[in-house]
mmCIF file with all atom_site columns, C-alpha atoms in Angstrom:
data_model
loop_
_atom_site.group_PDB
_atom_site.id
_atom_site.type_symbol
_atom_site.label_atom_id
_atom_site.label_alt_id
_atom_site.label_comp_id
_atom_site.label_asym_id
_atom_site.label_entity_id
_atom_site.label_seq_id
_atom_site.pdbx_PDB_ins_code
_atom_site.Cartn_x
_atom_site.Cartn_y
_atom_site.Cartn_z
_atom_site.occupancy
_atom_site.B_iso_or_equiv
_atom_site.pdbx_formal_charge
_atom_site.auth_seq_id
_atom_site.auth_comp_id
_atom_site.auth_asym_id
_atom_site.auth_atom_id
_atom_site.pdbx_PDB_model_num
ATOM 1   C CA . UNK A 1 1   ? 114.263 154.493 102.897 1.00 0.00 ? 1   UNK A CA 1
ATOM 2   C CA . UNK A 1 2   ? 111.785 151.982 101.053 1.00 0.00 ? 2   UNK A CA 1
ATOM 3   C CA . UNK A 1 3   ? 109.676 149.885 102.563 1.00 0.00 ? 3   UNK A CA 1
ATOM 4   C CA . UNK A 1 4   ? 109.916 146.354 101.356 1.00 0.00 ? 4   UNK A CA 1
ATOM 5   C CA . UNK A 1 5   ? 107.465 144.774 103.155 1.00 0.00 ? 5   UNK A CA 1
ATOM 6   C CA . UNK A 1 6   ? 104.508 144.713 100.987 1.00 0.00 ? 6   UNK A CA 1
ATOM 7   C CA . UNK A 1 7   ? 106.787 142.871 98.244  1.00 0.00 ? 7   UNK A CA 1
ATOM 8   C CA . UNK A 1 8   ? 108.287 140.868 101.070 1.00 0.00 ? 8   UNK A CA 1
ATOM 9   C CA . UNK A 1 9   ? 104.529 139.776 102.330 1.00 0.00 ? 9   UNK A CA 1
ATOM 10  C CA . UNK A 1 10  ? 103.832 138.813 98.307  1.00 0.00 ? 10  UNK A CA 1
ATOM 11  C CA . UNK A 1 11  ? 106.944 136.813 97.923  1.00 0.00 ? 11  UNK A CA 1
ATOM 12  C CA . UNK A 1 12  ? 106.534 134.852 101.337 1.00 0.00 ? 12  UNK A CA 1
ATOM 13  C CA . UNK A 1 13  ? 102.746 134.274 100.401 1.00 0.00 ? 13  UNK A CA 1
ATOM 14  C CA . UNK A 1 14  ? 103.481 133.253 96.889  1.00 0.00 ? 14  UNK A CA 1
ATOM 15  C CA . UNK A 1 15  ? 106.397 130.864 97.801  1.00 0.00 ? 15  UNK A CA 1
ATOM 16  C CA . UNK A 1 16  ? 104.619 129.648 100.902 1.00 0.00 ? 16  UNK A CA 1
ATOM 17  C CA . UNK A 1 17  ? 101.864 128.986 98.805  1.00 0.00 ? 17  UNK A CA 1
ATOM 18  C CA . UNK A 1 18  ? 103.674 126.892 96.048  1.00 0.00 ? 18  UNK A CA 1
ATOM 19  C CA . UNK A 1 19  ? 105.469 124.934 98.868  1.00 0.00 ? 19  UNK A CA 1
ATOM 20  C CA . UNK A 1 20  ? 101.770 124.143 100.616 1.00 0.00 ? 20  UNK A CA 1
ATOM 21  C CA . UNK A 1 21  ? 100.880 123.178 96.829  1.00 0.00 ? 21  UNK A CA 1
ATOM 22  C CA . UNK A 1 22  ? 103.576 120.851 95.724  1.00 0.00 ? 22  UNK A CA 1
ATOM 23  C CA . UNK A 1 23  ? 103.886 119.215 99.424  1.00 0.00 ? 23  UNK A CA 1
ATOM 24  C CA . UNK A 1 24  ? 101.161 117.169 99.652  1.00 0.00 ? 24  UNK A CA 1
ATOM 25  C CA . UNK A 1 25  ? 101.347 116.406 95.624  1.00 0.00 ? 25  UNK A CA 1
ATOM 26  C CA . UNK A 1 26  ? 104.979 114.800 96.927  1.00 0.00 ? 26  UNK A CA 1
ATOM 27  C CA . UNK A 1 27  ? 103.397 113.228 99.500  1.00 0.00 ? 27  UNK A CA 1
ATOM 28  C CA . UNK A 1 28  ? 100.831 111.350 97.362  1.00 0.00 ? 28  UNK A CA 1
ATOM 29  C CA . UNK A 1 29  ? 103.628 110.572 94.698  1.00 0.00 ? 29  UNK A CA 1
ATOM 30  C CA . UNK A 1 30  ? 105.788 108.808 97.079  1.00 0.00 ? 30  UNK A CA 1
ATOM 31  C CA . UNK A 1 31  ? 102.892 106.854 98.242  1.00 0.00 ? 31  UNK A CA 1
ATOM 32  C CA . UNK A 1 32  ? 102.113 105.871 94.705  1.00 0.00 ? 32  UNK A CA 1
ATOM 33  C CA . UNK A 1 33  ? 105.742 104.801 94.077  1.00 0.00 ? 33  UNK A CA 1
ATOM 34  C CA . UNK A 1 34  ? 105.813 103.039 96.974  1.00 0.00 ? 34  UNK A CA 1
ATOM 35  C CA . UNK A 1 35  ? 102.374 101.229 96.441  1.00 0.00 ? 35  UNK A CA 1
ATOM 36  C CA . UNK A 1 36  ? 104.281 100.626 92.798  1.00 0.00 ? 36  UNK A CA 1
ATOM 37  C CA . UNK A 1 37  ? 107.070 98.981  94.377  1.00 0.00 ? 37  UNK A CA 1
ATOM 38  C CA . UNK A 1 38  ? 104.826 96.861  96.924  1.00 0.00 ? 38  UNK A CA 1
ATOM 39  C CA . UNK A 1 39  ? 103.086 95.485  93.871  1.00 0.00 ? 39  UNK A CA 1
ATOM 40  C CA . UNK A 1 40  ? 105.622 94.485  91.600  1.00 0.00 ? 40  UNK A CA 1
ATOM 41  C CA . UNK A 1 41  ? 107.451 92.927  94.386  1.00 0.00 ? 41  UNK A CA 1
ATOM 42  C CA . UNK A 1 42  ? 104.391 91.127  94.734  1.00 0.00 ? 42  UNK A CA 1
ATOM 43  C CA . UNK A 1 43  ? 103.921 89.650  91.659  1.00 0.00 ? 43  UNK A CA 1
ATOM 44  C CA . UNK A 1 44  ? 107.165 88.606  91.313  1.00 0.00 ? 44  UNK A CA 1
ATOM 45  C CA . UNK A 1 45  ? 106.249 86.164  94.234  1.00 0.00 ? 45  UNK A CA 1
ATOM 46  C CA . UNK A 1 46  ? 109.808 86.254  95.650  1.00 0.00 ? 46  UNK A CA 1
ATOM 47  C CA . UNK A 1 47  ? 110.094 84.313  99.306  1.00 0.00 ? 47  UNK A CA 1
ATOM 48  C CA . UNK A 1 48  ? 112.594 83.915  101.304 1.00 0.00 ? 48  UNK A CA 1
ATOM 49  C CA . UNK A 1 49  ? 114.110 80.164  102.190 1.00 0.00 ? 49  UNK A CA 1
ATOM 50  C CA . UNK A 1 50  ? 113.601 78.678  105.684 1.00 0.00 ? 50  UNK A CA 1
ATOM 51  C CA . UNK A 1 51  ? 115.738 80.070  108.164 1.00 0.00 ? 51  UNK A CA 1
ATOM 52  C CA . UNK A 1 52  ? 117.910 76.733  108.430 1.00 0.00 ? 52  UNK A CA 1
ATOM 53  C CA . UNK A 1 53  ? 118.834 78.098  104.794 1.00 0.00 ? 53  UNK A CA 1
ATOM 54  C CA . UNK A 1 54  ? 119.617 81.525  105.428 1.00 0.00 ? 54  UNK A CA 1
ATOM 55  C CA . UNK A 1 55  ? 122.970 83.312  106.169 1.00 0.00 ? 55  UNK A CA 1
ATOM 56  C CA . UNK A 1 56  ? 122.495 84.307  110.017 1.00 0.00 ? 56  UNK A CA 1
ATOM 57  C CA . UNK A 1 57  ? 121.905 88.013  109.225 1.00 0.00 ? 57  UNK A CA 1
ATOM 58  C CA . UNK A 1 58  ? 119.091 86.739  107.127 1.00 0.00 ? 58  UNK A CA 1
ATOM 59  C CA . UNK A 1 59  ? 117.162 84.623  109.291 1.00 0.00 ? 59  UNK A CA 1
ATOM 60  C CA . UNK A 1 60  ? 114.277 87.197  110.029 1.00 0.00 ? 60  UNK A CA 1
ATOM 61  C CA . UNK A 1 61  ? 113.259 86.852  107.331 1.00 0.00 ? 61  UNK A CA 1
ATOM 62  C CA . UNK A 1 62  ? 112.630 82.999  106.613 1.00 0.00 ? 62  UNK A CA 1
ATOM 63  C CA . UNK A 1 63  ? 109.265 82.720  104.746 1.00 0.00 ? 63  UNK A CA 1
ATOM 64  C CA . UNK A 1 64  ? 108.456 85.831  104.549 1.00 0.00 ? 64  UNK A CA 1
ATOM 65  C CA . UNK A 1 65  ? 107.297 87.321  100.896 1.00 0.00 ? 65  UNK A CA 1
ATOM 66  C CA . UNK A 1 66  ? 109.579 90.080  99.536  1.00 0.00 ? 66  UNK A CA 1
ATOM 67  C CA . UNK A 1 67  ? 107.378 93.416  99.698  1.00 0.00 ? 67  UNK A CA 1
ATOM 68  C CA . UNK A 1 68  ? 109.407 96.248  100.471 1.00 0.00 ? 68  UNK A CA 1
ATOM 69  C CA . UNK A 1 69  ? 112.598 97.810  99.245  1.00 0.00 ? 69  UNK A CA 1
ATOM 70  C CA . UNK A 1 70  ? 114.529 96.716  102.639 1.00 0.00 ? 70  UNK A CA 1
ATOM 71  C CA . UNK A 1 71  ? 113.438 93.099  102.068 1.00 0.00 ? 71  UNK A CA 1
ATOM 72  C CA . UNK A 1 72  ? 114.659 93.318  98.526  1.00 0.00 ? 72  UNK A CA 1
ATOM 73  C CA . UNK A 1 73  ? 118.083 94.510  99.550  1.00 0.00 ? 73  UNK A CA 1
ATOM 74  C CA . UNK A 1 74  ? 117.881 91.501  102.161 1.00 0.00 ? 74  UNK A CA 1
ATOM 75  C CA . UNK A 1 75  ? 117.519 89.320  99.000  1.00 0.00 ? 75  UNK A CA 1
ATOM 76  C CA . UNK A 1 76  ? 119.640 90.694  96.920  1.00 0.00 ? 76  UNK A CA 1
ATOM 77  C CA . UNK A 1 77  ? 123.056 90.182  99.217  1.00 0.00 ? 77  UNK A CA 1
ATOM 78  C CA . UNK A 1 78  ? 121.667 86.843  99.412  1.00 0.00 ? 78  UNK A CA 1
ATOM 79  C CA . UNK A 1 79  ? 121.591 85.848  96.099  1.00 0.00 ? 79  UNK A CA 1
ATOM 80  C CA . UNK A 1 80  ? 125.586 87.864  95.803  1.00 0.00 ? 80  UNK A CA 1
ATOM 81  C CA . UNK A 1 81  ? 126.618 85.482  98.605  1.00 0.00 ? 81  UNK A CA 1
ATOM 82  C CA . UNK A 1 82  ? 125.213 82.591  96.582  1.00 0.00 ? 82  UNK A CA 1
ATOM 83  C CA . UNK A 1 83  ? 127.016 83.676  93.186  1.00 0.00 ? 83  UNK A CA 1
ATOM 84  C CA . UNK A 1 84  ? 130.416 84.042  94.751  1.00 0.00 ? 84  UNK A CA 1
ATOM 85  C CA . UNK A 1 85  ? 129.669 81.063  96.422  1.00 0.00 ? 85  UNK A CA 1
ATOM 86  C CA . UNK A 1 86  ? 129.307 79.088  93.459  1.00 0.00 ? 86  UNK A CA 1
ATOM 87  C CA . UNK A 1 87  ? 131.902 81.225  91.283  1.00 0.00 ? 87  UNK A CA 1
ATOM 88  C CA . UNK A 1 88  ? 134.148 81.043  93.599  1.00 0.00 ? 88  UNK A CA 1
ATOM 89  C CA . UNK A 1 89  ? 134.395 84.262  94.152  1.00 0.00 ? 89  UNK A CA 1
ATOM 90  C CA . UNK A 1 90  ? 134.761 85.591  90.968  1.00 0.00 ? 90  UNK A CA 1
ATOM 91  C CA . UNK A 1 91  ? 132.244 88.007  89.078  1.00 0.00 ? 91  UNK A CA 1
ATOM 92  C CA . UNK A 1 92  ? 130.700 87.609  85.590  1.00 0.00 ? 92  UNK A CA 1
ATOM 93  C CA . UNK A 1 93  ? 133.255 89.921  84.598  1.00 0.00 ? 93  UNK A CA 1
ATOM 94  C CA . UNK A 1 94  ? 136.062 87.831  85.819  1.00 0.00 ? 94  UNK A CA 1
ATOM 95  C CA . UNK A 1 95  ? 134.758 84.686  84.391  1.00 0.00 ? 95  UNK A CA 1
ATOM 96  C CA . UNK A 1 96  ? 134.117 86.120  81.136  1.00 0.00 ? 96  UNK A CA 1
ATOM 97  C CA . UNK A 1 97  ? 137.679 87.136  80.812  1.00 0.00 ? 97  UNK A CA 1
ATOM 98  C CA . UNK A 1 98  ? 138.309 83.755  81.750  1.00 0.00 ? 98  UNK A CA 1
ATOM 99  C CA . UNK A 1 99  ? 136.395 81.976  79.675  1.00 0.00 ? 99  UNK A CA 1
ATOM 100 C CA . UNK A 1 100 ? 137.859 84.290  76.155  1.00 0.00 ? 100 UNK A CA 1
ATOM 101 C CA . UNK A 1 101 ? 141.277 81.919  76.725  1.00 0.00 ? 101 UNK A CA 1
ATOM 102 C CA . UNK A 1 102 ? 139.332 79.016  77.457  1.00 0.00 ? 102 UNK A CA 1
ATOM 103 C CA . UNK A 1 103 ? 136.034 79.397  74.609  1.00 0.00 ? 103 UNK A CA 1
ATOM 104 C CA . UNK A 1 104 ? 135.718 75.126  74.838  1.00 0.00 ? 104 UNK A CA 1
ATOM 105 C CA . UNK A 1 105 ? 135.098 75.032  78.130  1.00 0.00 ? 105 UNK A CA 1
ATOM 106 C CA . UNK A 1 106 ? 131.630 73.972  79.153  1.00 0.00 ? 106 UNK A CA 1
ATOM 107 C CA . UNK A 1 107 ? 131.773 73.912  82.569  1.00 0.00 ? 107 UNK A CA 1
ATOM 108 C CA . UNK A 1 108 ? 133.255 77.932  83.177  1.00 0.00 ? 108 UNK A CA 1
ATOM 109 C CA . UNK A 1 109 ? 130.329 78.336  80.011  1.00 0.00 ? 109 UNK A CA 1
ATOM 110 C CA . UNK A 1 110 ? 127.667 77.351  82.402  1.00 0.00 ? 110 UNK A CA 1
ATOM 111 C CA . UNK A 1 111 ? 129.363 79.363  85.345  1.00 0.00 ? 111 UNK A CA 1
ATOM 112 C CA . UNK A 1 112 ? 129.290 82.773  83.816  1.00 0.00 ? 112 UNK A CA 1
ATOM 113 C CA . UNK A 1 113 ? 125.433 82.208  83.201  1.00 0.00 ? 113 UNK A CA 1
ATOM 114 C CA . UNK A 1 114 ? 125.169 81.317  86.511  1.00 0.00 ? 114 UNK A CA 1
ATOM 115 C CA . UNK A 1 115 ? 127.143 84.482  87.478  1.00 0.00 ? 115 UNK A CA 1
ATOM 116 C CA . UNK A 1 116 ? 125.540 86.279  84.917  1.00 0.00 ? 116 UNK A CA 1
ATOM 117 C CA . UNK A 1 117 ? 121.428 85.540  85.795  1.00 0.00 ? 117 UNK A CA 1
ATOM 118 C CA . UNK A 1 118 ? 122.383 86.096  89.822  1.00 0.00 ? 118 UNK A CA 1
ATOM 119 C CA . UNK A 1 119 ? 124.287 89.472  89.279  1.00 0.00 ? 119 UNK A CA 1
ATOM 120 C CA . UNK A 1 120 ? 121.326 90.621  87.101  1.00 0.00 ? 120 UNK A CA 1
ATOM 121 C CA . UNK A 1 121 ? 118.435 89.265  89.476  1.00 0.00 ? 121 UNK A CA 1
ATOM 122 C CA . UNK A 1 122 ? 120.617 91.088  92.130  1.00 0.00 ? 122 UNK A CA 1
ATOM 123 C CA . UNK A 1 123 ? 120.558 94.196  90.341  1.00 0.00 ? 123 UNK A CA 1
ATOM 124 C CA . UNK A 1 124 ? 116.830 94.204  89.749  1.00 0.00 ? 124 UNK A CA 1
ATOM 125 C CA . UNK A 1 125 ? 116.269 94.015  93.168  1.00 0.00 ? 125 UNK A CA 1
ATOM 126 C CA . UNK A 1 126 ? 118.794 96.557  94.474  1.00 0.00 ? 126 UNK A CA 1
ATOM 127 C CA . UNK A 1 127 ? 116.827 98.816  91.893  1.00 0.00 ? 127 UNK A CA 1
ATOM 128 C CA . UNK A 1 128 ? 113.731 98.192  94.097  1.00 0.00 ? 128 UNK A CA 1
ATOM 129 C CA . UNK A 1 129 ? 115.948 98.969  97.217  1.00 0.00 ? 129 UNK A CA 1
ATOM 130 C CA . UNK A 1 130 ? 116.890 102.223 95.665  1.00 0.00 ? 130 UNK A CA 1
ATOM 131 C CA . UNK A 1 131 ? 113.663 103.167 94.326  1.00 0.00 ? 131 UNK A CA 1
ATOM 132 C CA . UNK A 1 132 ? 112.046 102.858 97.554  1.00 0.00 ? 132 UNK A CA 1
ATOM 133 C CA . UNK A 1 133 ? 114.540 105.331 99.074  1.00 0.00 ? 133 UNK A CA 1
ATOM 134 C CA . UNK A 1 134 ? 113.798 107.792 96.529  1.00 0.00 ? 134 UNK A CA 1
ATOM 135 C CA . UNK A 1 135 ? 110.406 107.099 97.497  1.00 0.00 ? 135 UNK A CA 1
ATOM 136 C CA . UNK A 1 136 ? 110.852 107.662 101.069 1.00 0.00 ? 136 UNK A CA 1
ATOM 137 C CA . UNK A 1 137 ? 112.787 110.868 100.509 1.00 0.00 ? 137 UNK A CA 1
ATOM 138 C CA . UNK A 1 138 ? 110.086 112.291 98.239  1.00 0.00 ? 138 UNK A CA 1
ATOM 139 C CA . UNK A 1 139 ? 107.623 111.590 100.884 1.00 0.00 ? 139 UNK A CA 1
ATOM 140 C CA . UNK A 1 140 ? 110.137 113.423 103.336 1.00 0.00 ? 140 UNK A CA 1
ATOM 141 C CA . UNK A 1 141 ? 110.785 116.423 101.458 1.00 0.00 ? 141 UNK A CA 1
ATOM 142 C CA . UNK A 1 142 ? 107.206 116.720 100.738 1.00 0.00 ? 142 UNK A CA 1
ATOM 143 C CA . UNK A 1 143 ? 106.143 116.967 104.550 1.00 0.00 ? 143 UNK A CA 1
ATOM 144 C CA . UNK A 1 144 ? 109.116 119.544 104.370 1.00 0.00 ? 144 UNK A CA 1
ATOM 145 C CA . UNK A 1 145 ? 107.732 121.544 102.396 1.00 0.00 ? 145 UNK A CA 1
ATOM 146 C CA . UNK A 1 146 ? 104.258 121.742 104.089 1.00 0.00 ? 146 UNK A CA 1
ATOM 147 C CA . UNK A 1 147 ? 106.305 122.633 106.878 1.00 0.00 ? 147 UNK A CA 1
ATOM 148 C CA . UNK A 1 148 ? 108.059 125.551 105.556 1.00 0.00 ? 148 UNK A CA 1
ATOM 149 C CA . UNK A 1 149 ? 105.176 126.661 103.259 1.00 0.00 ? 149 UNK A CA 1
ATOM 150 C CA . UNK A 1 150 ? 103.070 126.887 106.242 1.00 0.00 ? 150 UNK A CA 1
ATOM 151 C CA . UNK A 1 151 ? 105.732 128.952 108.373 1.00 0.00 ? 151 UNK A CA 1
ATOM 152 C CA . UNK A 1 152 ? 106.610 131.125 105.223 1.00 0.00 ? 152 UNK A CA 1
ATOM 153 C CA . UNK A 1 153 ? 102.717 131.825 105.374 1.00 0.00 ? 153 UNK A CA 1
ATOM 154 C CA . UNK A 1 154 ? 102.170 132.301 108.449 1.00 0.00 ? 154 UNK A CA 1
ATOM 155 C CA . UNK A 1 155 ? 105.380 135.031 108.803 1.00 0.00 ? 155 UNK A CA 1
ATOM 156 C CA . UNK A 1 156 ? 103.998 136.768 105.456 1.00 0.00 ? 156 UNK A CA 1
ATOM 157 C CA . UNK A 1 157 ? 101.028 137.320 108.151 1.00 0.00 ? 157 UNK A CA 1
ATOM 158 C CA . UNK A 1 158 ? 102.435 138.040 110.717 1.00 0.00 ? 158 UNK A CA 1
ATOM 159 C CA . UNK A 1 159 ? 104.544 140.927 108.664 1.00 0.00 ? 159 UNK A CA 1
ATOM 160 C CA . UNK A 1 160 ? 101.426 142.222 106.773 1.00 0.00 ? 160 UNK A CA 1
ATOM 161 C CA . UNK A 1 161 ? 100.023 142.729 109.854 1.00 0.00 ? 161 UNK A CA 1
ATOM 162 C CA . UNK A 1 162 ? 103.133 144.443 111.898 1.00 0.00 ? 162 UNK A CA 1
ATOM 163 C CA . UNK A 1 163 ? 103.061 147.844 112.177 1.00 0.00 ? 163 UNK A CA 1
#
């Protein structure tokens, strides 16, 4: 019978060894992309309302700088309420298809820009949201793989020395 240990020792050394590598390189570039995130947030300057102007689920926030992808989702599902609140209800699509029976009409004109600059403010910041989930799961799988690189390094050892 052959012994596969000695190849089993290399492969569990050389995969534990590219998981300890690329961990901690995850690690730092979820930071980074968070730090990213935190900055252009930032400089976009976007605050929240007083709380007597918030939607109730909202109110924590009142004052409070957007920074962070959860605040940014808090932001963006206000500024959807607000559109359908002054649409109506009805979506940039909707008013658009409105609006090609009705091309004179300056009022329903001025409402799909309205619906038009909220839905794409909202989706800006729902693309923060998102990115700083893929951020935090980056970060997460990088610990991961520390984790497993170490135990898939520390069972090569324990195997290479075995008897």
């Amino acid at each position: 019978m052959t012994d596969l240990r000695g190849p089993a020792v290399i492969l569990l050394t050389a995969v534990g060894a590219a998981m300890l590598t690329a961990g901690p390189v995850m690690v730092a570039r979820g930071r980074g992309g968070k730090a990213e995130i935190r900055q252009e947030l930032a400089d976009q300057k976007i605050t929240f309302p007083e709380a007597d102007k918030l939607p109730p689920d909202l109110t924590r926030h009142a004052g409070s700088t957007v920074s962070t992808g959860p605040q940014a989702k808090a932001f963006a599902d206000m500024i959807a309420g607000n559109v359908l609140q002054a649409t109506g209800g009805r979506t940039y699509a909707e008013i658009s298809a409105e609006l090609a029976t009705r091309r004179d009409d300056e009022k329903l004109t001025a409402l799909r820009q309205t619906a038009f600059m909220g839905q794409t403010l909202r989706a800006g910041l729902m693309s923060a949201y998102q990115a700083w989930h893929l951020t935090t799961l980056v970060i997460a799988l990088g610990l991961a793989f520390m984790a497993i690189g170490a135990a898939l390094v520390m069972t090569a050892a324990v195997l290479a020395t075995s008897g």
